XYZ file of C-alpha atoms in Angstrom:
279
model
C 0.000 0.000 0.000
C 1.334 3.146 -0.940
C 2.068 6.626 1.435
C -0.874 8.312 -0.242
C -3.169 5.324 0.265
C -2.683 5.738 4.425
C -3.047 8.937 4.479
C -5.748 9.249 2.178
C -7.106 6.724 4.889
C -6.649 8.815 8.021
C -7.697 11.716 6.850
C -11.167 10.398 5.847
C -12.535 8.673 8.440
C -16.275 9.806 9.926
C -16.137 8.883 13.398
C -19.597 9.088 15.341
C -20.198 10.751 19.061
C -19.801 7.629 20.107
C -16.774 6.435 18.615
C -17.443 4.119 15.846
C -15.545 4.879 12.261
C -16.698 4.774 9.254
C -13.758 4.773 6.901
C -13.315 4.325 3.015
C -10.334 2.305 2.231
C -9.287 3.095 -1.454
C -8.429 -0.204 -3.571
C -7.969 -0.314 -7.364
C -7.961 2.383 -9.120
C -11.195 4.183 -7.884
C -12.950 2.005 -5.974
C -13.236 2.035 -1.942
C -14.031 -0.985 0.620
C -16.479 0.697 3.767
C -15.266 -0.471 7.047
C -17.108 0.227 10.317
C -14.819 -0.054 13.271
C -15.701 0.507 17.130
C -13.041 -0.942 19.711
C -11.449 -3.663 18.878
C -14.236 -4.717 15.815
C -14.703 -4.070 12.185
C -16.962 -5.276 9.564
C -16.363 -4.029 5.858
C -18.369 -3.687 2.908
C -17.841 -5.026 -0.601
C -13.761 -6.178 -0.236
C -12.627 -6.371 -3.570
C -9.272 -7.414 -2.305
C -8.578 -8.710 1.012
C -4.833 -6.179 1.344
C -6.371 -3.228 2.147
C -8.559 -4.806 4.813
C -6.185 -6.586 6.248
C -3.717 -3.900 7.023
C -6.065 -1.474 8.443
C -7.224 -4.681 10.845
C -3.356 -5.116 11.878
C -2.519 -1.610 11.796
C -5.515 -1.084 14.359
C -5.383 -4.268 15.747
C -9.198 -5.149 15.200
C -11.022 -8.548 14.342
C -13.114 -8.715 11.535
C -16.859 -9.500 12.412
C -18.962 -9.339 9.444
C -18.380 -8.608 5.220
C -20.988 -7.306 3.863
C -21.427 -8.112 -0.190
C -24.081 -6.212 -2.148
C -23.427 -7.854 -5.657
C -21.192 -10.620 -7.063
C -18.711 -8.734 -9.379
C -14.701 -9.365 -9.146
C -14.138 -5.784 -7.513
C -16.462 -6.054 -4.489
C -16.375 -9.821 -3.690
C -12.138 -10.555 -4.970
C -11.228 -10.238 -1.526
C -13.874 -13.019 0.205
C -12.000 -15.725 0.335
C -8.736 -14.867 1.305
C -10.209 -12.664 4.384
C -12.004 -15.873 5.137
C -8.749 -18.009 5.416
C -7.181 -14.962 7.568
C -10.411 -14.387 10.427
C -13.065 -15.656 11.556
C -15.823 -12.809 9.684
C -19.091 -13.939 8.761
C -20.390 -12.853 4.998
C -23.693 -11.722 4.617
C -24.926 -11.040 1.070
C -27.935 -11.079 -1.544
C -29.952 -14.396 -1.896
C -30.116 -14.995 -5.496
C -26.496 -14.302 -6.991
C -23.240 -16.031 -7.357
C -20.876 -15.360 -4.315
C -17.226 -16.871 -3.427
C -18.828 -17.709 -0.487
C -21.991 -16.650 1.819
C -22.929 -17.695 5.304
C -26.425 -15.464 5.363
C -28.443 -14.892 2.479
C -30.261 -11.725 2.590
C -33.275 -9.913 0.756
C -35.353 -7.028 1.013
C -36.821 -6.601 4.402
C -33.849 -8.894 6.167
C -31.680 -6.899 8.920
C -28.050 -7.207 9.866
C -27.910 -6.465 13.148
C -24.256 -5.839 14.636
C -23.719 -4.702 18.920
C -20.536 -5.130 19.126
C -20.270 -2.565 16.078
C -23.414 -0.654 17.015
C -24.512 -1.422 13.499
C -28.147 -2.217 12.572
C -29.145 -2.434 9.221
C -31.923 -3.453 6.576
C -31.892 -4.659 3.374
C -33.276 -3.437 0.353
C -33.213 -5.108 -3.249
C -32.050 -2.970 -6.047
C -31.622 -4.705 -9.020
C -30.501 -3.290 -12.224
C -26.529 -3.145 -12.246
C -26.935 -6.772 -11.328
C -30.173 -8.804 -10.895
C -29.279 -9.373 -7.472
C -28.311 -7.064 -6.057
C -28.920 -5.531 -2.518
C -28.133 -2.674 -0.369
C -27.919 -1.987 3.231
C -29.257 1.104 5.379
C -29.213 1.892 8.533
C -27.859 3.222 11.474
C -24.119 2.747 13.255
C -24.614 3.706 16.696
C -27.984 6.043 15.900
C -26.374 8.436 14.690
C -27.320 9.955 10.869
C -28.480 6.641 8.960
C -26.083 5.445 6.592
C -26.617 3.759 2.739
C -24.065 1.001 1.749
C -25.431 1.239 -1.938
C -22.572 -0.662 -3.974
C -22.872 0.051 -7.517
C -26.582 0.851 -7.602
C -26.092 5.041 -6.450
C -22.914 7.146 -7.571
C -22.557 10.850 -6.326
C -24.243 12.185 -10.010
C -24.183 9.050 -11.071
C -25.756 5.311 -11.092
C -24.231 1.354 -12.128
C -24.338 0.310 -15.710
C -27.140 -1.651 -16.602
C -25.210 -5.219 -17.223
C -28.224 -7.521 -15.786
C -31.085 -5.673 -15.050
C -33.268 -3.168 -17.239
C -34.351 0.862 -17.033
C -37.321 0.436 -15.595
C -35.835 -2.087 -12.938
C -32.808 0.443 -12.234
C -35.234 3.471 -12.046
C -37.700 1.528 -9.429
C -34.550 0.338 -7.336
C -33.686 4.329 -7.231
C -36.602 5.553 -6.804
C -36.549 3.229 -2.997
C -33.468 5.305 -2.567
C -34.564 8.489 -3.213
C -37.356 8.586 -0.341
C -34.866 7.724 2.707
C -34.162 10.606 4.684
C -32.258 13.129 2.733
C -29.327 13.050 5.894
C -28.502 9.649 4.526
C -25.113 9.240 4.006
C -24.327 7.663 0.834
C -21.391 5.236 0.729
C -21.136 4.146 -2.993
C -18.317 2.001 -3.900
C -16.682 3.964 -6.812
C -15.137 7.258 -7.162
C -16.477 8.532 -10.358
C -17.460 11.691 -9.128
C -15.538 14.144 -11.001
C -16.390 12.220 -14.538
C -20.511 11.995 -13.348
C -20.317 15.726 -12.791
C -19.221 16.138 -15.980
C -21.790 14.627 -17.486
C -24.430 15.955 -14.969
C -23.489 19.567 -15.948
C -24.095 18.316 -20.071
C -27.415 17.689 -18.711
C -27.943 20.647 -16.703
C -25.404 22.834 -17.293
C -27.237 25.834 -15.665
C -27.446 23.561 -12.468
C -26.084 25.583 -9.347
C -25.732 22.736 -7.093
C -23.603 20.507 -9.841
C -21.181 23.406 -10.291
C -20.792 23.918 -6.143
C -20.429 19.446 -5.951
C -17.906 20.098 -8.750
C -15.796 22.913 -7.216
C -15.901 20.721 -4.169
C -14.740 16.989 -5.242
C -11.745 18.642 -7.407
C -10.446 20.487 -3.873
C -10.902 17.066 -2.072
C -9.352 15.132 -5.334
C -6.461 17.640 -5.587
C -5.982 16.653 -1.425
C -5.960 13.267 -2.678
C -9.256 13.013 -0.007
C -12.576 10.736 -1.434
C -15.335 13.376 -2.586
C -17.497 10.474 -0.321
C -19.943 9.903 1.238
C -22.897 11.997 -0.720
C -25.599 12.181 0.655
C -29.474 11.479 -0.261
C -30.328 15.423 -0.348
C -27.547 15.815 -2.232
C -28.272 13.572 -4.718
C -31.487 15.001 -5.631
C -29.844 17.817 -6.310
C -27.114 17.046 -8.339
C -28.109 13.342 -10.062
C -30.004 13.487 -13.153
C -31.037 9.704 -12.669
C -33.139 11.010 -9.937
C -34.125 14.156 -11.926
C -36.506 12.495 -14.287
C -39.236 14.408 -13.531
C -37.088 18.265 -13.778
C -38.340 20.121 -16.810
C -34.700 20.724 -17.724
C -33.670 17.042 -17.765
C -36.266 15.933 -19.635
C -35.546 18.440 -22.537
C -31.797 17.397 -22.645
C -32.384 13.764 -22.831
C -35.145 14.658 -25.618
C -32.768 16.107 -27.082
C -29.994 14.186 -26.879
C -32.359 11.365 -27.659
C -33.566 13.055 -30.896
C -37.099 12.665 -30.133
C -39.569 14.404 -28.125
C -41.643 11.534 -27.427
C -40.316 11.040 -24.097
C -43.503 10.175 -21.982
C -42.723 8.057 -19.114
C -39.749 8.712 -16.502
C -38.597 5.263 -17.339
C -38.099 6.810 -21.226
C -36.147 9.345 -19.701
C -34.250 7.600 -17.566
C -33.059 4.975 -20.306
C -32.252 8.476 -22.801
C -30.082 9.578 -19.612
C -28.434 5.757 -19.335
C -27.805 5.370 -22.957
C -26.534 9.423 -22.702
C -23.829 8.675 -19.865
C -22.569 5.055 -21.578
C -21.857 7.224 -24.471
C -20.588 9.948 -22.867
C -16.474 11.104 -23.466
């Protein structure tokens, strides 16, 4: 692990009243593993590779409780096994897809509920970027509820559609958008800077996009994550949750060529096809 990676580390960690972290540990190129950590316990979220996970748990000397997997791909499940062979964590993750391994199957409505880490959460199905796939909200140690969202949510963004359809993707959102808008949203990718991008082709007279902007290039530049968003946030700045705006639905019309854009599904499948495209 390089320099930048530790401190990039230390110098992003949320840590509650009560003392339990919540701390993005960066792995690949642009993709972070969530780990919540109170005493001498951590759980983490999505470890695409087990490195990172395992020196933060000997560089803190905790014990790993509990992985958390929302969907099946290489980057957020690479790490399973080899954590596996190094503690004694059990892996909690969606019922219906393909996992290295998986001691507790969830679906929508399910809870993880985890004292020692003063973590409760429930599960919600999303599919769309997978057909499987889950996410987790909650609450670590009452404090402001928290969204483990995988690659479902993006700050201005949303997953690729590689198993599921629009209308699937746009329903799974649209169970995101109505959580409290204090929610902090721990996605698993930082695309931020390249969403806004795109967000500001789509509305480029968008206040709130150029402020999210201004802000992820300082914390980029500080080599900090521009992460976690947050729900109210990303109403403001997402277009996938913009459907409805006035001014999103005439740039995907016309980006789409057509004005014939009657349902928010339409829209939101303009917006997808948009963003894939998108240099």
């Amino acid at each position: 692990s390089s320099p930048a990676t530790s401190v990039l580390a230390m110098k992003s960690a949320i840590v509650s009243p009560r003392g339990t972290e919540l701390l993005p540990l960066p792995t690949f190129d642009h993709h972070y593993i969530w780990a919540v950590m109170r005493g001498h316990q951590a759980a983490v979220v999505d470890p695409g590779q087990a490195g990172p996970v395992l020196q933060c748990l000997q560089e803190r000397g905790l014990e790993l409780r509990a992985i958390l997997l929302t969907h099946h791909h290489g980057d957020h499940v690479g790490g399973v096994m080899e954590l596996l062979r190094a503690t004694q964590a059990t892996v909690y993750g969606p019922a219906t897809e393909n996992l290295p391994h998986c001691d507790v199957r969830l679906a929508e409505g399910d809870r993880v509920v985890l004292p020692e880490l003063s973590l409760d959460m429930t599960v919600i199905d999303v599919p769309g970027h997978t057909a499987g796939h889950i996410a987790y909200y909650g609450h670590i140690d009452q404090g402001k509820p928290v969204l483990f969202c995988g690659d479902t949510l993006f700050m201005a963004g949303c997953g690729r559609l590689f198993e599921g359809t629009a209308e699937q993707m746009e329903q799974s959102l649209a169970k995101l958008c109505v959580l409290p808008e204090g929610t902090q949203v721990c996605c698993a990718h930082e695309y931020t800077l390249s969403n806004l991008r795109w967000a500001l082709a789509v509305e480029p007279d968008n206040s709130a996009m150029h402020q999210a902007q201004k802000q992820a290039r300082r914390q980029r530049e500080s080599r900090l994550p521009t992460l976690p968003s947050s729900i109210g946030q990303e109403l403001q700045i997402n277009p996938f949750l913009r459907t409805r705006h006035p001014s999103v639905i005439q740039a995907a019309s016309a980006w789409a060529g057509s004005p014939l854009l009657q349902s928010s599904v339409d829209i939101f499948a303009a917006l997808r096809r948009w963003k894939n495209e998108f240099k």
